[in-house]
Coordinates of C-alpha atoms and ligand atoms in Angstrom, one line a residue:
X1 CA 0.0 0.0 0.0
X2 CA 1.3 3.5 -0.9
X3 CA 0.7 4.9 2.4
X4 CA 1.9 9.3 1.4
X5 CA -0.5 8.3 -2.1
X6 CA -3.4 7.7 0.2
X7 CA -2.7 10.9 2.7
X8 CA -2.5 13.0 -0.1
X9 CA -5.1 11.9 -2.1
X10 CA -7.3 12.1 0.9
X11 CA -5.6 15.2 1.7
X12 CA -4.2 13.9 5.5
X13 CA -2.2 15.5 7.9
X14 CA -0.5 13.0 9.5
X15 CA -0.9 9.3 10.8
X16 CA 0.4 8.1 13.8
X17 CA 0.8 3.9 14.6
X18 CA 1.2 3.0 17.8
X19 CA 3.1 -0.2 19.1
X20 CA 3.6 -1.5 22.4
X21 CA 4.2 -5.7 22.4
X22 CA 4.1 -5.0 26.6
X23 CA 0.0 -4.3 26.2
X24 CA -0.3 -5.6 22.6
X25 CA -1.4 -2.1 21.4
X26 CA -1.6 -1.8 17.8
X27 CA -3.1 1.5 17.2
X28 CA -3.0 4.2 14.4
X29 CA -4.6 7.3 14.7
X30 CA -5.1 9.3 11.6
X31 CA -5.3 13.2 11.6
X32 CA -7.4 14.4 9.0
X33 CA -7.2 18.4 9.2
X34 CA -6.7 20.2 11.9
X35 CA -7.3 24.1 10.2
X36 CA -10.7 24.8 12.9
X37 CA -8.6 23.2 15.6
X38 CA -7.6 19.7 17.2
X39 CA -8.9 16.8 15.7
X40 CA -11.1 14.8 17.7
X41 CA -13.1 11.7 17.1
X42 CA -13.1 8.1 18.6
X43 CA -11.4 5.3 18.6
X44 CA -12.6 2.3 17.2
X45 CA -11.7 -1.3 18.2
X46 CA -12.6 -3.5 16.0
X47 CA -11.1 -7.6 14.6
X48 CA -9.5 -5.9 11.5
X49 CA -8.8 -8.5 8.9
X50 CA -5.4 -7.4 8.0
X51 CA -3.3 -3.8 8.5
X52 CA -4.4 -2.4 5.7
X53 CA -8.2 -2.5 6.1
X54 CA -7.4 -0.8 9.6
X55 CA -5.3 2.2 7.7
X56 CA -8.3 2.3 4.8
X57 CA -11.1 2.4 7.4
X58 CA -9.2 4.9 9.7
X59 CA -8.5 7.3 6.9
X60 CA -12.0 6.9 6.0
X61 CA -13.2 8.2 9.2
X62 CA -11.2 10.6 10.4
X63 CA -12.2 12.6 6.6
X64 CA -15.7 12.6 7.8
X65 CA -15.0 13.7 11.0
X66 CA -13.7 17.2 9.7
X67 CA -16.7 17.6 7.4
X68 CA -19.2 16.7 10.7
X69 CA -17.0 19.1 12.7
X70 CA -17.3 21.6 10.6
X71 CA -20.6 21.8 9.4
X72 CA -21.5 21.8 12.9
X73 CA -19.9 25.0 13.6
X74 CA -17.0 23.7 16.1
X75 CA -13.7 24.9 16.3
X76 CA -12.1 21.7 15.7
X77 CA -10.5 19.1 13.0
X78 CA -10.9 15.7 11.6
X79 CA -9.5 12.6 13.7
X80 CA -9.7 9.3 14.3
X81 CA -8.1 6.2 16.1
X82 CA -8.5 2.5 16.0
X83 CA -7.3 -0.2 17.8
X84 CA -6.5 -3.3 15.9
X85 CA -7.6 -6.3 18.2
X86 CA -11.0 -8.5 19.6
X87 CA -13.2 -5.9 21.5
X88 CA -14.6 -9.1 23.4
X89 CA -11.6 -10.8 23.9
X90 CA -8.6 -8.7 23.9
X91 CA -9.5 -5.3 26.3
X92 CA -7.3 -4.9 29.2
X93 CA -6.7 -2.0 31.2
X94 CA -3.1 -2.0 30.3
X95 CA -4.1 -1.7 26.5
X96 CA -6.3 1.4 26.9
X97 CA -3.9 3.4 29.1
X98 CA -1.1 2.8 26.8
X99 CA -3.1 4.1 24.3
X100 CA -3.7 7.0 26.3
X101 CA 0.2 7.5 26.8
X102 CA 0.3 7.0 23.0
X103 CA -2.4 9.9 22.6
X104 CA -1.0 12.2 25.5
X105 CA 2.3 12.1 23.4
X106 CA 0.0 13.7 19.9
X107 CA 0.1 16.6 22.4
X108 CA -3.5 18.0 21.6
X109 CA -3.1 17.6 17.8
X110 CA -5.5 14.4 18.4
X111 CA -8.4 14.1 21.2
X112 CA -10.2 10.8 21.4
X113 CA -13.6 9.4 22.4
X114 CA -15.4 6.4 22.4
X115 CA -16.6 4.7 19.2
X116 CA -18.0 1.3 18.0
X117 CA -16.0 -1.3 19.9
X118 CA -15.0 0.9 22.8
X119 CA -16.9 2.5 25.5
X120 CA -17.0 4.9 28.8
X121 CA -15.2 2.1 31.3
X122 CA -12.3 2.4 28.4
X123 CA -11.9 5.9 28.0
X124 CA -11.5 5.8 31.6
X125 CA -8.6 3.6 31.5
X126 CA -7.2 6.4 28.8
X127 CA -8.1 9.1 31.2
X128 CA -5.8 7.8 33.7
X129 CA -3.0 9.0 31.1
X130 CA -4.5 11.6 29.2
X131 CA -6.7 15.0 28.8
X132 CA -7.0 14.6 25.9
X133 CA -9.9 12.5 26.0
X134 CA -13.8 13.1 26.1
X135 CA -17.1 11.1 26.3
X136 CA -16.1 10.3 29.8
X137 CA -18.7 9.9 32.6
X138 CA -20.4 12.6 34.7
X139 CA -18.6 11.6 37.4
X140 CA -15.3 12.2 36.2
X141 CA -16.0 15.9 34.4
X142 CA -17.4 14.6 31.6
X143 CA -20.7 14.6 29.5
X144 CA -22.0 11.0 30.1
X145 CA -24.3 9.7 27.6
X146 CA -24.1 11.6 24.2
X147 CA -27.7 10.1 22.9
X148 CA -30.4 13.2 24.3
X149 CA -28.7 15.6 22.8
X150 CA -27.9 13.3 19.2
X151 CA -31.8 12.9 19.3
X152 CA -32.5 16.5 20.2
X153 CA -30.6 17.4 16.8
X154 CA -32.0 15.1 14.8
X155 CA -35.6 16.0 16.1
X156 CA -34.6 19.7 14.9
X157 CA -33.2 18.2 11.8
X158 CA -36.8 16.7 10.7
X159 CA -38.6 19.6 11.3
X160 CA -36.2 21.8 9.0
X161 CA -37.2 18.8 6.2
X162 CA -40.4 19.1 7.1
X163 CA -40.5 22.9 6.5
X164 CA -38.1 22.8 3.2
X165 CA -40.2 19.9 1.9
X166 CA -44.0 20.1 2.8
X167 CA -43.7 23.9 4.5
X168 CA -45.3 22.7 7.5
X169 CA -43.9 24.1 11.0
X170 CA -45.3 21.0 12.9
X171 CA -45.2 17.4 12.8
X172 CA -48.3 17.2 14.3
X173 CA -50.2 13.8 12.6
X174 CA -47.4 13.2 10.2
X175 CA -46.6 9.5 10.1
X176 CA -42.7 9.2 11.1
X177 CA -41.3 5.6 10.5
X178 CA -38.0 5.1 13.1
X179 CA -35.8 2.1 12.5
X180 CA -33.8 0.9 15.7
X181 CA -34.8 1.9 19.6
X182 CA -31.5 2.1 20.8
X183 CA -30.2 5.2 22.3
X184 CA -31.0 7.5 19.8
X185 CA -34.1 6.0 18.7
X186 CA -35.7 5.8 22.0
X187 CA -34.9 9.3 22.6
X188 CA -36.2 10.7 19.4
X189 CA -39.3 8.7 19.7
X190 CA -40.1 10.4 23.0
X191 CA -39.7 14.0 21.2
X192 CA -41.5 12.7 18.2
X193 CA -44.5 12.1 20.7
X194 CA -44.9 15.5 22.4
X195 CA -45.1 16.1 18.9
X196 CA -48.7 14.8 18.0
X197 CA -46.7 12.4 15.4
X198 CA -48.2 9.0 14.3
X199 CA -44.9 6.6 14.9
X200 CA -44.3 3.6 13.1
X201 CA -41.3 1.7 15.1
X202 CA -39.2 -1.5 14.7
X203 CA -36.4 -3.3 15.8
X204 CA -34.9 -6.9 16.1
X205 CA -34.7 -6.1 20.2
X206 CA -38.8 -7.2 21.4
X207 CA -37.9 -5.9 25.0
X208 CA -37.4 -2.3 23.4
X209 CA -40.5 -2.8 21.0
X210 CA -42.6 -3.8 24.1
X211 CA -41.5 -0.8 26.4
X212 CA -41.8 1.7 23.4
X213 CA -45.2 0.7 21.8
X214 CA -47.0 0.3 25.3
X215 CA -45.4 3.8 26.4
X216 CA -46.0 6.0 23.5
X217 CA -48.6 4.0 21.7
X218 CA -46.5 3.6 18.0
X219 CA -47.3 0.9 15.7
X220 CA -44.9 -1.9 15.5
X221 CA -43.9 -2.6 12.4
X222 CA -41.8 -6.1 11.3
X223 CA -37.9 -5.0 10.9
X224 CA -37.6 -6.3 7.2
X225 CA -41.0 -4.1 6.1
X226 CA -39.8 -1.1 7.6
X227 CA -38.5 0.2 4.3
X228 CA -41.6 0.4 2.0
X229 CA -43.8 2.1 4.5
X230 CA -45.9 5.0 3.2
X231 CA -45.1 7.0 5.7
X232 CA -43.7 11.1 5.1
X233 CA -40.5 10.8 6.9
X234 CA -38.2 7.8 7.5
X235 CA -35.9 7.8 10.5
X236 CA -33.0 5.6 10.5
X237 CA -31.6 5.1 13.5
X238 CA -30.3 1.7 13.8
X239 CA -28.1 0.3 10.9
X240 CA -26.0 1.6 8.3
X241 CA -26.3 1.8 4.6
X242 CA -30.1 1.2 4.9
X243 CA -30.3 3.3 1.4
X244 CA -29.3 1.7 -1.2
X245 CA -29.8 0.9 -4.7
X246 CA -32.4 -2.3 -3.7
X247 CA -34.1 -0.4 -1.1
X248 CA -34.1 3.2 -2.9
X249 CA -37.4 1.7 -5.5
X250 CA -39.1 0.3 -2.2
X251 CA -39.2 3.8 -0.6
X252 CA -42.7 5.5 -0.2
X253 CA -41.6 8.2 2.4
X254 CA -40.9 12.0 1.2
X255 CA -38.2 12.6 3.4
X256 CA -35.1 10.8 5.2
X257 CA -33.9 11.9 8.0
X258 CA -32.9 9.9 11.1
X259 CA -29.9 9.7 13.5
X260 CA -27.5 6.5 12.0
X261 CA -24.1 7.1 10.4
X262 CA -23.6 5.7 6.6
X263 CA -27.4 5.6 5.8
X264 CA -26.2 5.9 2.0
X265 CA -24.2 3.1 1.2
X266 CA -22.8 5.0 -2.0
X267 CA -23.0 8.2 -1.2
X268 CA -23.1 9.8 -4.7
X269 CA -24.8 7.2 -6.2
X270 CA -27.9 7.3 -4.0
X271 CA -28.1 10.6 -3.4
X272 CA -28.8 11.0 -7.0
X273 CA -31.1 8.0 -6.8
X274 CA -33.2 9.7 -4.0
X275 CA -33.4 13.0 -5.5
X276 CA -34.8 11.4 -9.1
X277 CA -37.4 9.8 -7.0
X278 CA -38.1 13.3 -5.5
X279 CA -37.0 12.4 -1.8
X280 CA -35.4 14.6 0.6
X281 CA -32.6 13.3 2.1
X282 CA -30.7 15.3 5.7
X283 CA -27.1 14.0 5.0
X284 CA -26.8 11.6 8.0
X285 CA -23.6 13.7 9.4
X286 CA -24.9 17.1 9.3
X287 CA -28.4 15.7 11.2
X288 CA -26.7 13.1 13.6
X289 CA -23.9 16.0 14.7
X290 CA -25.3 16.5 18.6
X291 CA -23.4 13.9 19.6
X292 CA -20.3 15.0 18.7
X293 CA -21.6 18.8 20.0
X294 CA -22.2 16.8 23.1
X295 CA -18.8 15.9 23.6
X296 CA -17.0 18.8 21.7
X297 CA -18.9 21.0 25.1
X298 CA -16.3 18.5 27.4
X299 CA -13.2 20.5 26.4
X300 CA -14.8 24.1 27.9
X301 CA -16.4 22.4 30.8
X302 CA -19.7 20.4 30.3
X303 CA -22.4 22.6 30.3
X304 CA -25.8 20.9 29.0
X305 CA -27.8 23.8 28.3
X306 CA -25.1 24.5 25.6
X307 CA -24.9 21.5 24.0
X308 CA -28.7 21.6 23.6
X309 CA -28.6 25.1 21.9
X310 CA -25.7 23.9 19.8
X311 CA -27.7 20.7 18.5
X312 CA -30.7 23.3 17.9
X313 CA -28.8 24.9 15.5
X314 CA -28.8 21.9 13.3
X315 CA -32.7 23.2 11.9
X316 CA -30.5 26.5 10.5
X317 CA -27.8 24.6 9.2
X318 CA -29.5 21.8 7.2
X319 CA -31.8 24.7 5.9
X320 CA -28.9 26.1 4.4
X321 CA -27.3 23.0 3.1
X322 CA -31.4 22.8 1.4
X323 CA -31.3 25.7 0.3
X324 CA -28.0 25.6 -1.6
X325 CA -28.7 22.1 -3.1
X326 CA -31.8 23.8 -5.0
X327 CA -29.6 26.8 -5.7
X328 CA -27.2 25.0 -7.4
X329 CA -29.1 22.0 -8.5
X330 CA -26.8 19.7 -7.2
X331 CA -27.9 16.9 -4.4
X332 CA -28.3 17.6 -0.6
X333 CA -24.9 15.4 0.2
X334 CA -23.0 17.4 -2.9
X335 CA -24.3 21.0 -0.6
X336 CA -23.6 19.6 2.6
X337 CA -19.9 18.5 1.7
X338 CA -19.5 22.0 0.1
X339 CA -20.8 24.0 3.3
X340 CA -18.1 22.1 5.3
X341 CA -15.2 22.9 2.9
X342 CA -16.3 26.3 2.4
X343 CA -15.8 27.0 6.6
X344 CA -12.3 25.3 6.2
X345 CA -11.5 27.5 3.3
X346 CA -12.4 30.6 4.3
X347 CA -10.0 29.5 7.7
X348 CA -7.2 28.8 5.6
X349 CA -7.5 31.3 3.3
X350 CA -6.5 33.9 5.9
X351 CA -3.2 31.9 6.5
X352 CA -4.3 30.8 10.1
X353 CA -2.7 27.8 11.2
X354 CA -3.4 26.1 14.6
X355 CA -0.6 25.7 17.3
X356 CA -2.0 22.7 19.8
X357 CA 0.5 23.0 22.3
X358 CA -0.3 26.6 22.4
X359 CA -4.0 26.0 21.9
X360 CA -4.3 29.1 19.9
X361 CA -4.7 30.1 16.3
X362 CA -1.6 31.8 14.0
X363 CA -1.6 33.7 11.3
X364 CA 1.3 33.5 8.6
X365 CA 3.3 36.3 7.3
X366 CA 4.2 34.7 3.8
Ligands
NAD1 P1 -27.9 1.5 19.9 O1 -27.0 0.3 19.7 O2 -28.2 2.0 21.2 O3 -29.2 1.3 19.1 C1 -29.3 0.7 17.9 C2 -30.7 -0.1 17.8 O4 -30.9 -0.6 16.5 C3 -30.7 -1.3 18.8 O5 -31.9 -1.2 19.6 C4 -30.7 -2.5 17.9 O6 -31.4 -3.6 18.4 C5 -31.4 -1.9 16.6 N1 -31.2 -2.7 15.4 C6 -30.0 -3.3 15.0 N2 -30.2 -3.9 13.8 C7 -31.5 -3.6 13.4 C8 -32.3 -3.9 12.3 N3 -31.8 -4.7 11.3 N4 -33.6 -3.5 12.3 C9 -34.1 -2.8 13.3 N5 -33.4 -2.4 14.4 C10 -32.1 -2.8 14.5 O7 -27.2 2.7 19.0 P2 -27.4 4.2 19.1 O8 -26.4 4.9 20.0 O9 -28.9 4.5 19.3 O10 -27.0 4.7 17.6 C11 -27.9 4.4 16.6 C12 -27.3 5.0 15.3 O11 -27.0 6.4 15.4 C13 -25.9 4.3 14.9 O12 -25.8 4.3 13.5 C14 -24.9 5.3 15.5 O13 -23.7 5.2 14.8 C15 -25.6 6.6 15.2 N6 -25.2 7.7 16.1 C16 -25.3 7.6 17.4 C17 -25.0 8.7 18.2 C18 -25.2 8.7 19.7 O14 -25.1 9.7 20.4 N7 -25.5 7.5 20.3 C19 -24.4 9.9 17.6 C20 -24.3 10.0 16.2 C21 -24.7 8.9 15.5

């Protein structure tokens, strides 16, 4: 693998591995852009097949963490971290605080989190050797869990759809469809509710279909028809790369907009497809981004209210992303991609460069 062909196509920074045979670390961390400010995102843990689909998937990640970052508004980059090694087997508390040494040593450039494979209990263990760290628990300064506030911006999200595509300002008696009652899910259904909305809901978990249909009265729906509902607005919030060029001819919704990462499984691809078929789609970063807000708030000192007004914003931001998609006739994903660049540009462009260790912005003389 050409690894500097890669960065530059991808336009990377810098990518760190980490070894330590003492723990049997095997990390990299890849640093997207850091022109906003540090890079932060999690670290994944995952049973890589080989080295290489570890470097592909962690270059992958930490690009669409400087988009999400930026779109959002926050004054930091695009990072990312994974840990090569069996999430249910291999965790130990040695491994995790050596990654933690391993991040203390980025000095700032990289701040991590958790992320599929990983959780709280392990970003303790990196606490013990590093700041630069968030998605810790309450206990310890941190913000706890990220999933109110990820459903509080995605509840703004499908209003702003609902306005840009039917001009309603409610969702009173729309029928919402929401795949997956996890975190997220639950939480949006809740806000969904207060609403007046009539919710379709499914999952492959019957303890969370029980609670959530007795509680809010939804209608359960069975996982694998989920898809082809005629419903106005489809919230994924389970699974990734739900959309896709099988399921995209199934759809009856007129909007899509729920809380999962990777709902398009080719991005391009199907975001043309949806638009031909005349359906609204809220690029799955720009609308899921409260979470990240959430933890983002960790660095200044949790403060809740905050994140929630941050994660309100998303309404304003995916109306402009709207907005510019019909302005230029290009598809909602093509806009949203374009917002993000445009707030890096216009960073660069006045020759500011950010110093971690200094934690400040400079500008250049040249
Ligand atoms: P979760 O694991 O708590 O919930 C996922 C739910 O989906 C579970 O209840 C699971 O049983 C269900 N599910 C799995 N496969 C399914 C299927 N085939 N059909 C129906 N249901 C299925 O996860 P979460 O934290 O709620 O996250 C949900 C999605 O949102 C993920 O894609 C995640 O990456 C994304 N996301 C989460 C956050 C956050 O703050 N938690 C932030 C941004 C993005």
């Amino acid at each position: 693998m050409k690894i500097f062909k890669e960065l530059n196509s991808r336009g990377h920074e810098q990518v760190a591995f980490f070894n330590d045979p003492y723990s049997g670390l095997k990390g990299i961390a890849a640093i997207h852009n850091t022109t906003l400010g540090p890079a932060l995102g999690g670290c994944r843990m995952w049973n890589y097949k080989n080295e290489e689909e570890a470097i592909i998937d962690v270059l992958r990640l930490s690009k669409g963490m400087t988009y999400k970052a930026s779109i959002a508004g926050l004054n930091l980059g695009g990072g990312k971290a994974v840990i090569i090694g069996d999430p249910k087997k291999d965790k130990t508390e040695k491994l995790f605080r050596s990654f933690g040494r391993f991040v203390e040593g980025l000095g700032g450039r990289y701040i991590t989190a958790e992320d599929v494979g990983t959780n709280i209990h392990d970003m303790e263990n990196v606490k013990i050797e590093t700041n630069y760290v968030t998605g810790i628990a309450k206990s310890l300064g941190g913000s706890g869990d990220p999933s109110p506030v990820t459903a509080f911006g995605v509840y703004m999200g499908i209003k702003a759809s609902v306005k840009e595509k039917l001009n309603k300002n409610s969702l009173n008696g729309l029928r919402i469809s929401v795949q997956g009652l996890g975190h997220v899910g639950s939480h949006l259904v809740e806000l969904l509710h207060k609403d007046g909305s009539e919710i379709l809901v499914t999952d492959i978990d019957q303890t969370k279909i029980n609670h959530i249909v007795e509680k809010y009265g939804c209608q359960y729906i069975n996982p694998k028809d989920i898809i082809n509902q005629d419903v106005d607005i489809y919230a994924p919030c389970a699974l990734g790369a739900t959309i896709n060029k099988d399921s995209i001819p199934q759809l009856r919704c007129k909007i899509i907009a729920g809380g999962a990462n990777n709902v398009l499984q080719e991005a391009n691809r199907d975001s043309q497809l949806l638009t031909k078929k005349d359906i609204l789609y809220a690029p799955d970063y720009v609308i899921n981004a409260g979470g990240l807000i959430n933890v983002a708030n960790e660095l200044e000192g949790y403060d809740k209210e905050k994140a929630f007004n941050q994660a309100e914003k998303i309404y304003d931001t995916l109306m402009g992303v709207f907005k510019r998609a019909k302005k230029e006739s290009i598809t909602t994903t093509e806009a949203a991609s374009l917002q993000a660049e445009d707030r890096i540009k216009k960073i660069a462009t006045l020759k500011s460069f950010y110093l971690p260790y200094k934690k400040t912005f400079k500008i250049r003389n040249d």
